[in-house]
Tab-separated table of C-alpha atoms and ligand atoms in Angstrom:
chain	number	residue	atom	x	y	z
M	1	MET	CA	-139.836	-38.675	49.775
M	2	ALA	CA	-136.311	-37.855	50.983
M	3	VAL	CA	-133.941	-35.895	48.766
M	4	LEU	CA	-130.193	-35.287	48.929
M	5	ARG	CA	-129.240	-31.580	48.902
M	6	ILE	CA	-125.665	-31.074	47.726
M	7	ASN	CA	-123.593	-27.919	47.504
M	8	GLY	CA	-120.853	-28.873	45.072
M	9	GLY	CA	-117.605	-27.508	43.702
M	10	LYS	CA	-115.307	-28.283	46.633
M	11	ARG	CA	-112.273	-30.560	46.747
M	12	LEU	CA	-112.700	-33.608	48.955
M	13	TYR	CA	-110.309	-34.562	51.767
M	14	GLY	CA	-110.753	-37.298	54.366
M	15	GLU	CA	-111.230	-40.998	54.939
M	16	THR	CA	-114.069	-43.492	55.210
M	17	VAL	CA	-114.686	-47.187	55.815
M	18	VAL	CA	-116.297	-49.296	53.089
M	19	GLN	CA	-119.437	-51.316	53.930
M	20	GLY	CA	-119.872	-55.036	53.265
M	21	ALA	CA	-120.775	-56.147	49.750
M	22	LYS	CA	-124.530	-56.108	48.983
M	23	ASN	CA	-124.060	-58.597	46.127
M	24	SER	CA	-122.320	-61.000	48.459
M	25	ALA	CA	-124.626	-60.528	51.464
M	26	LEU	CA	-127.772	-61.385	49.472
M	27	PRO	CA	-126.664	-64.844	48.213
M	28	CYS	CA	-125.086	-65.592	51.614
M	29	LEU	CA	-128.411	-64.816	53.327
M	30	ALA	CA	-130.103	-67.233	50.908
M	31	ALA	CA	-127.393	-69.808	51.744
M	32	ALA	CA	-128.029	-69.348	55.480
M	33	ALA	CA	-131.426	-71.040	54.982
M	34	LEU	CA	-129.511	-74.238	54.163
M	35	GLY	CA	-127.570	-74.331	57.434
M	36	ARG	CA	-128.512	-74.306	61.091
M	37	GLU	CA	-127.099	-71.286	62.921
M	38	CYS	CA	-125.151	-68.700	60.906
M	39	ILE	CA	-123.443	-65.576	62.205
M	40	VAL	CA	-122.736	-63.234	59.302
M	41	HIS	CA	-120.538	-60.184	60.002
M	42	ASN	CA	-120.095	-57.056	57.838
M	43	CYS	CA	-123.597	-57.370	56.389
M	44	PRO	CA	-124.544	-53.942	55.001
M	45	ASP	CA	-127.690	-52.323	56.441
M	46	LEU	CA	-129.623	-51.692	53.202
M	47	THR	CA	-133.197	-51.884	51.985
M	48	ASP	CA	-132.120	-54.867	49.851
M	49	THR	CA	-130.572	-56.798	52.749
M	50	LYS	CA	-133.652	-56.042	54.877
M	51	ALA	CA	-135.792	-57.449	52.034
M	52	GLY	CA	-133.609	-60.578	52.093
M	53	LEU	CA	-134.237	-60.968	55.833
M	54	LYS	CA	-137.989	-60.585	55.255
M	55	ILE	CA	-137.843	-63.455	52.765
M	56	LEU	CA	-135.943	-65.633	55.258
M	57	ASN	CA	-138.530	-64.855	57.969
M	58	ALA	CA	-141.380	-65.735	55.584
M	59	LEU	CA	-139.644	-69.091	54.948
M	60	GLY	CA	-139.520	-69.765	58.702
M	61	VAL	CA	-135.907	-68.790	59.329
M	62	GLU	CA	-135.360	-66.803	62.530
M	63	THR	CA	-133.123	-63.767	62.027
M	64	SER	CA	-131.626	-60.910	64.035
M	65	PHE	CA	-129.653	-57.966	62.610
M	66	GLU	CA	-127.571	-55.655	64.817
M	67	ASN	CA	-124.445	-53.573	64.113
M	68	ASN	CA	-124.008	-55.196	60.705
M	69	THR	CA	-124.123	-58.727	62.164
M	70	VAL	CA	-126.917	-61.047	61.078
M	71	ILE	CA	-127.701	-64.189	63.062
M	72	THR	CA	-129.938	-66.788	61.406
M	73	ARG	CA	-131.462	-69.976	62.797
M	74	ALA	CA	-132.962	-72.167	60.103
M	75	PRO	CA	-135.480	-74.964	60.841
M	76	LYS	CA	-134.941	-78.452	59.431
M	77	CYS	CA	-137.916	-77.849	57.117
M	78	LEU	CA	-138.894	-74.419	55.836
M	79	SER	CA	-142.422	-73.294	56.642
M	80	CYS	CA	-143.195	-72.504	53.013
M	81	SER	CA	-141.741	-72.882	49.548
M	82	LYS	CA	-143.053	-69.674	48.032
M	83	ILE	CA	-141.639	-66.172	47.822
M	84	ASN	CA	-144.563	-63.806	48.029
M	85	ASP	CA	-145.158	-61.534	45.062
M	86	GLU	CA	-144.671	-58.267	46.976
M	87	LEU	CA	-141.181	-59.367	48.025
M	88	MET	CA	-140.357	-60.511	44.491
M	89	LYS	CA	-141.457	-57.083	43.218
M	90	GLU	CA	-139.594	-55.281	46.007
M	91	MET	CA	-136.342	-56.967	45.068
M	92	ARG	CA	-136.014	-58.893	41.793
M	93	SER	CA	-132.773	-60.530	42.996
M	94	SER	CA	-135.003	-62.482	45.407
M	95	VAL	CA	-134.781	-65.057	42.598
M	96	MET	CA	-131.522	-66.240	44.144
M	97	PHE	CA	-133.533	-67.727	47.043
M	98	LEU	CA	-135.031	-70.169	44.513
M	99	GLY	CA	-132.082	-72.582	44.642
M	100	ALA	CA	-132.050	-72.626	48.433
M	101	ILE	CA	-135.831	-73.187	48.704
M	102	LEU	CA	-135.688	-76.005	46.145
M	103	SER	CA	-132.832	-77.610	48.056
M	104	LYS	CA	-134.718	-77.510	51.380
M	105	CYS	CA	-138.297	-78.140	50.199
M	106	GLY	CA	-137.930	-80.056	46.952
M	107	GLU	CA	-140.318	-77.596	45.364
M	108	ALA	CA	-140.695	-73.853	44.923
M	109	GLU	CA	-143.125	-71.329	43.493
M	110	ILE	CA	-142.264	-67.755	42.550
M	111	SER	CA	-143.636	-65.071	40.267
M	112	TYR	CA	-141.401	-64.021	37.404
M	113	PRO	CA	-138.940	-61.499	38.892
M	114	GLY	CA	-139.505	-59.162	35.944
M	115	GLY	CA	-137.117	-56.561	34.696
M	116	CYS	CA	-135.950	-53.264	36.084
M	117	SER	CA	-134.841	-49.933	34.650
M	118	ILE	CA	-131.487	-51.342	33.438
M	119	GLY	CA	-132.831	-54.300	31.556
M	120	ALA	CA	-135.255	-57.211	31.086
M	121	ARG	CA	-133.232	-59.355	33.525
M	122	PRO	CA	-134.403	-62.779	32.208
M	123	ILE	CA	-133.729	-65.948	34.246
M	124	ASP	CA	-133.641	-68.488	31.408
M	125	LEU	CA	-130.085	-69.546	32.309
M	126	HIS	CA	-131.168	-70.286	35.902
M	127	LEU	CA	-134.149	-72.392	34.754
M	128	LYS	CA	-132.186	-74.238	32.042
M	129	ALA	CA	-129.536	-75.214	34.596
M	130	PHE	CA	-132.183	-76.339	37.107
M	131	SER	CA	-133.823	-78.618	34.564
M	132	GLN	CA	-130.404	-80.119	33.708
M	133	MET	CA	-130.004	-80.824	37.438
M	134	GLY	CA	-133.303	-82.741	37.564
M	135	VAL	CA	-135.841	-80.033	38.399
M	136	ASN	CA	-139.226	-80.101	36.668
M	137	ILE	CA	-140.192	-76.545	35.719
M	138	ARG	CA	-143.704	-75.445	34.792
M	139	GLU	CA	-144.423	-71.861	33.794
M	140	GLU	CA	-147.995	-70.592	33.976
M	141	GLY	CA	-148.330	-66.950	32.982
M	142	GLU	CA	-146.272	-64.954	35.445
M	143	ARG	CA	-145.716	-67.882	37.811
M	144	ILE	CA	-142.972	-70.482	37.893
M	145	PHE	CA	-143.543	-73.851	39.588
M	146	CYS	CA	-140.413	-75.939	40.269
M	147	LYS	CA	-140.365	-79.506	41.573
M	148	VAL	CA	-137.295	-81.638	42.227
M	149	GLU	CA	-138.000	-85.060	40.693
M	150	LYS	CA	-134.593	-86.420	41.619
M	151	LEU	CA	-131.397	-84.387	41.375
M	152	LYS	CA	-128.895	-85.912	38.972
M	153	ASP	CA	-125.224	-85.259	38.187
M	154	ALA	CA	-124.865	-82.603	35.523
M	155	LYS	CA	-122.226	-80.679	33.644
M	156	ILE	CA	-123.800	-77.277	33.078
M	157	LYS	CA	-122.360	-75.011	30.390
M	158	LEU	CA	-123.535	-71.432	30.952
M	159	ALA	CA	-124.001	-69.559	27.673
M	160	PHE	CA	-123.167	-66.406	29.635
M	161	PRO	CA	-121.269	-66.300	32.983
M	162	SER	CA	-124.400	-65.161	34.818
M	163	VAL	CA	-123.757	-64.195	38.457
M	164	GLY	CA	-127.275	-65.102	39.600
M	165	ALA	CA	-127.434	-68.368	37.666
M	166	THR	CA	-124.030	-69.454	39.047
M	167	GLU	CA	-125.232	-68.668	42.584
M	168	ASN	CA	-128.540	-70.500	42.150
M	169	ILE	CA	-126.792	-73.632	40.848
M	170	MET	CA	-124.457	-73.587	43.872
M	171	LEU	CA	-127.383	-73.138	46.279
M	172	LEU	CA	-129.371	-76.006	44.763
M	173	GLY	CA	-126.433	-78.418	44.356
M	174	VAL	CA	-124.440	-77.909	47.557
M	175	VAL	CA	-126.657	-80.243	49.679
M	176	SER	CA	-127.310	-83.300	47.507
M	177	ASP	CA	-125.935	-86.735	46.668
M	178	CYS	CA	-124.803	-85.533	43.232
M	179	GLU	CA	-121.868	-83.828	41.573
M	180	PHE	CA	-122.244	-80.736	39.381
M	181	GLU	CA	-119.733	-78.972	37.190
M	182	ILE	CA	-120.346	-75.462	35.879
M	183	GLU	CA	-118.541	-74.538	32.693
M	184	ASN	CA	-118.137	-70.768	32.119
M	185	PRO	CA	-119.253	-69.799	35.655
M	186	ALA	CA	-119.295	-66.202	36.855
M	187	ARG	CA	-115.998	-65.358	38.541
M	188	GLU	CA	-116.939	-62.170	40.446
M	189	PRO	CA	-115.446	-61.870	43.977
M	190	GLU	CA	-118.991	-62.268	45.331
M	191	ILE	CA	-119.159	-65.760	43.766
M	192	LEU	CA	-115.960	-66.771	45.601
M	193	ASP	CA	-117.412	-65.266	48.791
M	194	LEU	CA	-120.555	-67.406	48.472
M	195	ARG	CA	-118.396	-70.473	47.768
M	196	ASN	CA	-116.284	-69.764	50.883
M	197	PHE	CA	-119.438	-69.153	52.928
M	198	LEU	CA	-121.011	-72.459	51.842
M	199	ASN	CA	-117.739	-74.337	52.410
M	200	SER	CA	-117.475	-72.789	55.892
M	201	MET	CA	-120.850	-74.451	56.604
M	202	GLY	CA	-119.513	-77.825	55.422
M	203	GLY	CA	-120.061	-77.527	51.683
M	204	ASN	CA	-117.621	-78.890	49.117
M	205	ILE	CA	-117.259	-76.451	46.229
M	206	SER	CA	-113.944	-76.040	44.442
M	207	GLU	CA	-112.392	-74.792	41.226
M	208	GLY	CA	-111.716	-77.459	38.606
M	209	LYS	CA	-109.863	-77.428	35.300
M	210	ASN	CA	-109.926	-74.163	33.292
M	211	GLY	CA	-111.841	-72.323	35.997
M	212	ASN	CA	-114.906	-74.587	36.038
M	213	LEU	CA	-116.799	-74.741	39.335
M	214	LEU	CA	-117.088	-78.205	40.924
M	215	ILE	CA	-119.913	-78.838	43.402
M	216	LYS	CA	-119.718	-82.124	45.304
M	217	GLY	CA	-123.037	-82.395	47.148
M	218	VAL	CA	-122.869	-83.060	50.911
M	219	LYS	CA	-125.504	-84.542	53.258
M	220	ALA	CA	-126.116	-81.394	55.279
M	221	LEU	CA	-124.707	-77.988	56.135
M	222	GLY	CA	-124.055	-76.863	59.715
M	223	ASN	CA	-123.216	-73.677	61.551
M	224	THR	CA	-120.798	-70.951	60.594
M	225	GLU	CA	-119.466	-67.568	61.611
M	226	TYR	CA	-118.390	-65.598	58.550
M	227	LYS	CA	-117.396	-62.104	57.430
M	228	ILE	CA	-118.677	-60.740	54.118
M	229	ILE	CA	-116.141	-59.125	51.733
M	230	PRO	CA	-116.123	-55.334	51.282
M	231	ASP	CA	-118.296	-53.758	48.583
M	232	ARG	CA	-115.988	-53.076	45.623
M	233	ILE	CA	-118.530	-50.892	43.802
M	234	VAL	CA	-119.110	-48.690	46.869
M	235	ALA	CA	-115.316	-48.302	47.159
M	236	LEU	CA	-115.139	-47.258	43.475
M	237	THR	CA	-117.927	-44.732	44.111
M	238	TYR	CA	-115.854	-42.905	46.749
M	239	LEU	CA	-112.691	-43.108	44.620
M	240	SER	CA	-114.542	-41.629	41.628
M	241	GLY	CA	-115.898	-38.795	43.777
M	242	ILE	CA	-112.388	-37.769	44.856
M	243	ALA	CA	-110.971	-38.250	41.331
M	244	LEU	CA	-113.653	-35.920	39.901
M	245	CYS	CA	-113.762	-33.281	42.662
M	246	GLY	CA	-110.031	-33.266	43.281
M	247	GLY	CA	-108.383	-33.756	46.673
M	248	TYR	CA	-107.137	-36.696	48.684
M	249	GLY	CA	-108.790	-39.612	50.395
M	250	GLU	CA	-108.193	-42.878	52.208
M	251	ILE	CA	-110.682	-45.696	51.657
M	252	LYS	CA	-110.483	-48.277	54.435
M	253	ALA	CA	-111.648	-51.886	54.806
M	254	VAL	CA	-111.446	-52.450	51.070
M	255	ARG	CA	-109.980	-55.211	48.848
M	256	PRO	CA	-107.818	-53.488	46.185
M	257	ASP	CA	-107.294	-56.893	44.506
M	258	HIS	CA	-111.050	-56.957	43.669
M	259	ILE	CA	-110.829	-53.746	41.601
M	260	LYS	CA	-107.466	-54.023	39.829
M	261	LEU	CA	-108.663	-52.928	36.374
M	262	PRO	CA	-110.745	-49.900	37.514
M	263	LEU	CA	-107.790	-48.751	39.665
M	264	LYS	CA	-105.553	-48.982	36.594
M	265	PHE	CA	-107.961	-46.704	34.664
M	266	LEU	CA	-107.910	-44.172	37.533
M	267	GLU	CA	-104.095	-44.219	37.627
M	268	GLU	CA	-103.736	-43.799	33.866
M	269	ALA	CA	-106.115	-40.836	34.068
M	270	GLY	CA	-103.648	-39.095	36.406
M	271	ASN	CA	-104.646	-40.136	39.947
M	272	ASP	CA	-101.904	-41.225	42.383
M	273	ILE	CA	-103.106	-44.500	43.872
M	274	LYS	CA	-101.394	-46.273	46.765
M	275	CYS	CA	-102.763	-49.652	47.906
M	276	GLY	CA	-102.217	-51.637	51.092
M	277	GLU	CA	-103.801	-54.992	51.883
M	278	ASP	CA	-107.066	-53.400	53.037
M	279	TYR	CA	-106.868	-49.698	52.141
M	280	ILE	CA	-106.496	-47.433	49.120
M	281	GLU	CA	-105.095	-43.899	49.150
M	282	ILE	CA	-105.952	-41.652	46.235
M	283	LYS	CA	-104.501	-38.228	45.380
M	284	ALA	CA	-106.375	-36.629	42.518
M	285	PRO	CA	-104.755	-34.390	39.865
M	286	ARG	CA	-106.066	-30.881	39.268
M	287	ARG	CA	-107.820	-32.212	36.162
M	288	MET	CA	-107.970	-35.856	35.070
M	289	ARG	CA	-106.955	-37.113	31.657
M	290	GLU	CA	-109.464	-39.145	29.632
M	291	PHE	CA	-110.116	-42.807	30.453
M	292	GLY	CA	-109.956	-43.895	26.809
M	293	ILE	CA	-112.316	-46.802	26.076
M	294	ILE	CA	-114.045	-48.654	28.917
M	295	ASN	CA	-115.870	-51.876	27.927
M	296	THR	CA	-118.083	-53.399	30.626
M	297	MET	CA	-117.593	-57.172	30.732
M	298	PRO	CA	-117.806	-60.067	33.238
M	299	TYR	CA	-115.129	-60.213	35.939
M	300	PRO	CA	-112.158	-59.784	35.926
M	301	ASP	CA	-112.888	-57.199	33.223
M	302	PHE	CA	-114.503	-53.821	33.923
M	303	PRO	CA	-117.647	-54.157	36.100
M	304	THR	CA	-120.932	-52.910	34.610
M	305	ASP	CA	-121.917	-51.666	38.081
M	306	ALA	CA	-119.109	-49.084	37.908
M	307	GLN	CA	-119.974	-47.800	34.399
M	308	ALA	CA	-122.186	-44.886	35.506
M	309	ILE	CA	-119.812	-44.021	38.347
M	310	PHE	CA	-116.734	-43.867	36.079
M	311	MET	CA	-118.680	-41.955	33.441
M	312	ALA	CA	-119.418	-39.407	36.179
M	313	ALA	CA	-115.707	-39.201	36.970
M	314	SER	CA	-114.881	-38.548	33.283
M	315	LEU	CA	-117.172	-35.530	32.773
M	316	LEU	CA	-114.569	-32.818	33.636
M	317	SER	CA	-111.497	-34.582	32.287
M	318	LYS	CA	-109.362	-33.521	29.328
M	319	GLY	CA	-110.004	-35.406	26.114
M	320	GLU	CA	-112.623	-38.039	25.293
M	321	SER	CA	-113.672	-41.221	27.082
M	322	CYS	CA	-115.889	-43.901	25.541
M	323	PHE	CA	-118.084	-46.209	27.664
M	324	VAL	CA	-119.396	-49.369	25.999
M	325	GLU	CA	-122.136	-51.107	28.036
M	326	ASN	CA	-122.065	-54.776	27.001
M	327	ILE	CA	-123.950	-56.365	29.919
M	328	PHE	CA	-127.307	-54.595	30.291
M	329	GLU	CA	-129.425	-53.217	27.477
M	330	ASN	CA	-130.581	-50.030	29.178
M	331	ARG	CA	-127.926	-48.809	31.557
M	332	PHE	CA	-127.504	-45.190	30.363
M	333	GLY	CA	-130.417	-43.744	32.417
M	334	HIS	CA	-128.011	-41.372	34.183
M	335	ILE	CA	-126.896	-39.625	30.963
M	336	PRO	CA	-129.898	-37.247	30.552
M	337	GLU	CA	-129.269	-36.092	34.143
M	338	PHE	CA	-125.569	-35.524	33.399
M	339	LEU	CA	-126.530	-33.491	30.295
M	340	LYS	CA	-128.784	-31.234	32.433
M	341	MET	CA	-125.633	-30.261	34.372
M	342	GLY	CA	-123.729	-29.297	31.226
M	343	ALA	CA	-121.942	-32.540	30.380
M	344	ASN	CA	-121.014	-33.282	26.765
M	345	ILE	CA	-122.060	-36.850	25.929
M	346	ARG	CA	-123.108	-38.486	22.673
M	347	ILE	CA	-124.827	-41.882	22.665
M	348	CYS	CA	-124.563	-44.340	19.786
M	349	ASP	CA	-126.244	-47.713	20.467
M	350	ASN	CA	-124.571	-49.147	23.583
M	351	SER	CA	-121.689	-46.654	23.512
M	352	ALA	CA	-121.479	-43.227	25.125
M	353	LEU	CA	-118.743	-40.789	24.082
M	354	VAL	CA	-117.882	-38.248	26.778
M	355	SER	CA	-115.960	-35.074	25.866
M	356	GLY	CA	-114.689	-33.470	29.054
M	357	VAL	CA	-115.988	-29.975	29.828
M	358	LYS	CA	-114.529	-27.266	32.057
M	359	ARG	CA	-117.436	-26.973	34.510
M	360	LEU	CA	-120.763	-28.455	35.514
M	361	LYS	CA	-123.646	-26.720	37.264
M	362	GLY	CA	-125.918	-28.036	39.972
M	363	THR	CA	-129.631	-28.592	39.304
M	364	GLU	CA	-132.616	-30.866	40.166
M	365	LEU	CA	-131.663	-34.471	39.435
M	366	TYR	CA	-133.663	-37.715	39.369
M	367	ALA	CA	-132.110	-41.109	40.175
M	368	LYS	CA	-133.497	-43.918	37.977
M	369	ASP	CA	-131.502	-46.870	39.327
M	370	LEU	CA	-129.044	-47.741	42.069
M	371	ARG	CA	-125.650	-47.097	40.473
M	372	GLY	CA	-126.903	-44.290	38.241
M	373	GLY	CA	-128.213	-42.592	41.375
M	374	ALA	CA	-124.837	-42.920	43.108
M	375	ALA	CA	-123.211	-41.443	39.986
M	376	LEU	CA	-125.485	-38.365	40.304
M	377	VAL	CA	-124.124	-37.825	43.827
M	378	VAL	CA	-120.545	-37.984	42.473
M	379	VAL	CA	-121.266	-35.399	39.771
M	380	ALA	CA	-123.310	-33.086	42.032
M	381	LEU	CA	-120.376	-32.924	44.470
M	382	SER	CA	-118.188	-31.534	41.672
M	383	ALA	CA	-120.784	-29.206	40.077
M	384	LYS	CA	-120.854	-25.504	40.937
M	385	GLY	CA	-123.855	-24.574	43.054
M	386	GLU	CA	-126.661	-26.586	44.562
M	387	SER	CA	-128.124	-29.899	43.359
M	388	ILE	CA	-131.164	-31.736	44.694
M	389	ILE	CA	-131.272	-35.472	44.036
M	390	HIS	CA	-134.723	-37.131	44.066
M	391	ASN	CA	-135.633	-40.849	44.260
M	392	THR	CA	-132.999	-41.550	46.913
M	393	GLU	CA	-134.682	-44.913	47.575
M	394	PHE	CA	-132.796	-46.275	44.576
M	395	ILE	CA	-129.467	-45.243	46.140
M	396	ASP	CA	-130.419	-46.612	49.572
M	397	ARG	CA	-130.754	-50.088	48.048
M	398	GLY	CA	-126.963	-50.286	47.789
M	399	TYR	CA	-125.430	-47.595	50.005
M	400	GLU	CA	-125.822	-47.643	53.814
M	401	ASN	CA	-125.503	-43.873	54.159
M	402	ILE	CA	-124.012	-42.207	51.091
M	403	GLU	CA	-124.350	-38.724	52.578
M	404	ARG	CA	-122.393	-39.674	55.711
M	405	SER	CA	-119.612	-41.266	53.659
M	406	PHE	CA	-119.166	-38.264	51.384
M	407	SER	CA	-119.435	-35.936	54.420
M	408	ASP	CA	-116.448	-37.910	55.795
M	409	PHE	CA	-114.552	-36.399	52.846
M	410	GLY	CA	-115.858	-32.898	53.574
M	411	GLY	CA	-118.596	-33.005	50.932
M	412	GLU	CA	-121.569	-30.683	51.622
M	413	ILE	CA	-124.409	-33.212	51.361
M	414	VAL	CA	-127.502	-33.552	53.573
M	415	ARG	CA	-130.621	-35.706	53.412
M	416	GLU	CA	-133.961	-33.899	53.760
M	417	GLY	CA	-137.440	-35.321	54.263
P	501	EPZ	C1	-125.779	-59.441	39.466
P	501	EPZ	O1	-127.025	-59.389	38.784
P	501	EPZ	C2	-125.738	-58.212	40.354
P	501	EPZ	N1	-126.845	-58.243	41.307
P	501	EPZ	C3	-125.851	-56.950	39.491
P	501	EPZ	O2	-125.700	-55.828	40.357
P	501	EPZ	C4	-124.689	-56.933	38.493
P	501	EPZ	O3	-124.835	-55.814	37.652
P	501	EPZ	C5	-124.731	-58.225	37.662
P	501	EPZ	O4	-124.683	-59.379	38.538
P	501	EPZ	C6	-123.553	-58.323	36.696
P	501	EPZ	O5	-122.353	-58.274	37.408
P	501	EPZ	C7	-126.722	-59.000	42.419
P	501	EPZ	O6	-125.735	-59.691	42.625
P	501	EPZ	C8	-127.862	-58.926	43.402
P	501	EPZ	P1	-126.252	-61.648	35.573
P	501	EPZ	P2	-127.518	-60.685	37.937
P	501	EPZ	O7	-127.115	-62.829	35.760
P	501	EPZ	O8	-127.174	-61.928	38.668
P	501	EPZ	C9	-128.252	-61.788	31.271
P	501	EPZ	C10	-126.248	-53.794	41.325
P	501	EPZ	O9	-126.193	-52.650	40.863
P	501	EPZ	N2	-128.937	-62.986	31.790
P	501	EPZ	O10	-124.769	-61.807	35.603
P	501	EPZ	O11	-128.938	-60.469	37.578
P	501	EPZ	C11	-128.819	-60.527	31.906
P	501	EPZ	O12	-129.949	-60.079	31.194
P	501	EPZ	C12	-126.801	-54.917	40.491
P	501	EPZ	O13	-125.828	-54.124	42.445
P	501	EPZ	C13	-129.713	-63.752	30.906
P	501	EPZ	O14	-129.831	-63.437	29.726
P	501	EPZ	O15	-126.615	-60.529	36.648
P	501	EPZ	C14	-127.675	-59.550	31.795
P	501	EPZ	O16	-127.672	-59.008	30.486
P	501	EPZ	C15	-127.356	-54.410	39.173
P	501	EPZ	N3	-130.345	-64.840	31.386
P	501	EPZ	C16	-126.440	-60.438	31.954
P	501	EPZ	O17	-126.878	-61.781	31.693
P	501	EPZ	C17	-130.242	-65.228	32.699
P	501	EPZ	O18	-130.833	-66.265	33.083
P	501	EPZ	C18	-125.829	-60.359	33.351
P	501	EPZ	O19	-126.742	-60.902	34.231
P	501	EPZ	C19	-129.463	-64.434	33.578
P	501	EPZ	C20	-128.813	-63.324	33.101
């Protein structure tokens, strides 16, 4: 398997362009099954987006993917209403195709998506919402059988603003003769991107009173040409690398308004940040101050996907930073790897207290999940000496070419094998 070989300890200088958002591309690909012909620009070339295209092909949707543009042609009726088990295992977020399949076929069958290294990842909120909307759900062992009796108007109150559940409700309700209101919906930028994508196809989704999401079903969706938003977590990965290693960088094709709170933390820790409409310039201090307390919470609070990456950035800072992971139950898999490099971190329940150290040393490192793996790259670039990062397949799920991007900043990082 490929590894990333990194020779760390250098300041980073340069610029790079941010890829399209993985967590926007995936639901938009599911939504494309509901239309006729969709042209989707700025789609990141990732193992996860390729898995999404495989699912579309298995459902009978024609797809092409070139230079980050996906073109889909969906048939009036899908050729099947199942997502095969291998694809469900390959990518658990395949569950977001459920709403689209149910909308097109009136029935769907999937195996339970199962958990991953960061948590159990249940889908009870998805299924509860579906049954409120008029879907009959039968669970047999590891399989879920859904059948649309007759969709009915529903006001769905989400106990937690689940991103996936909000997306699945939109995908099931957008083509119907009903009206749905979601109370306590997820508000991530990727949710707004899916809403804009569906509306560009002829959907009618809007924001109601106190931020509720209103879905007025329409008869059918048509064609669209659309550009996916930039990936805010990938942008934060590059910013954290420069903040930790020192230096200066320009991050292009980014939406600073999607990462206001994380940028504030970077500024308060001593980084000079200058934002334009679609770029961010960062000038790192010689040594960052502590971040203080970072609580991961639903948007617009601090994103859980940036927790490992910001913890990486805190390892050499003065003072103490505390990271409280409130979203996933097992999202500290990167900490043992940080400790191997000489970091000073104490874990208590879902909190990790980082005391900044003066130096870190390179060593053999093992990625355990997507964002934790990216955080290892950030730390290895700052550590003295050589690091080898294994299990790069986790990182490739969310980063088009992490080694090329950090090489754009002068980082010594190569992929081998
Ligand atoms: C999406 O996952 C993202 N994935 C995740 O990004 C991200 O971390 C997460 O949202 C939170 O922002 C994609 O968009 C493909 P949730 P999702 O439903 O939809 C609990 C990455 O690194 N929950 O908002 O699965 C759940 O256990 C990935 O790119 C239920 O209890 O997230 C978790 O604790 C990792 N029941 C919390 O809610 C449910 O039915 C957040 O889950 C659904 C969720």
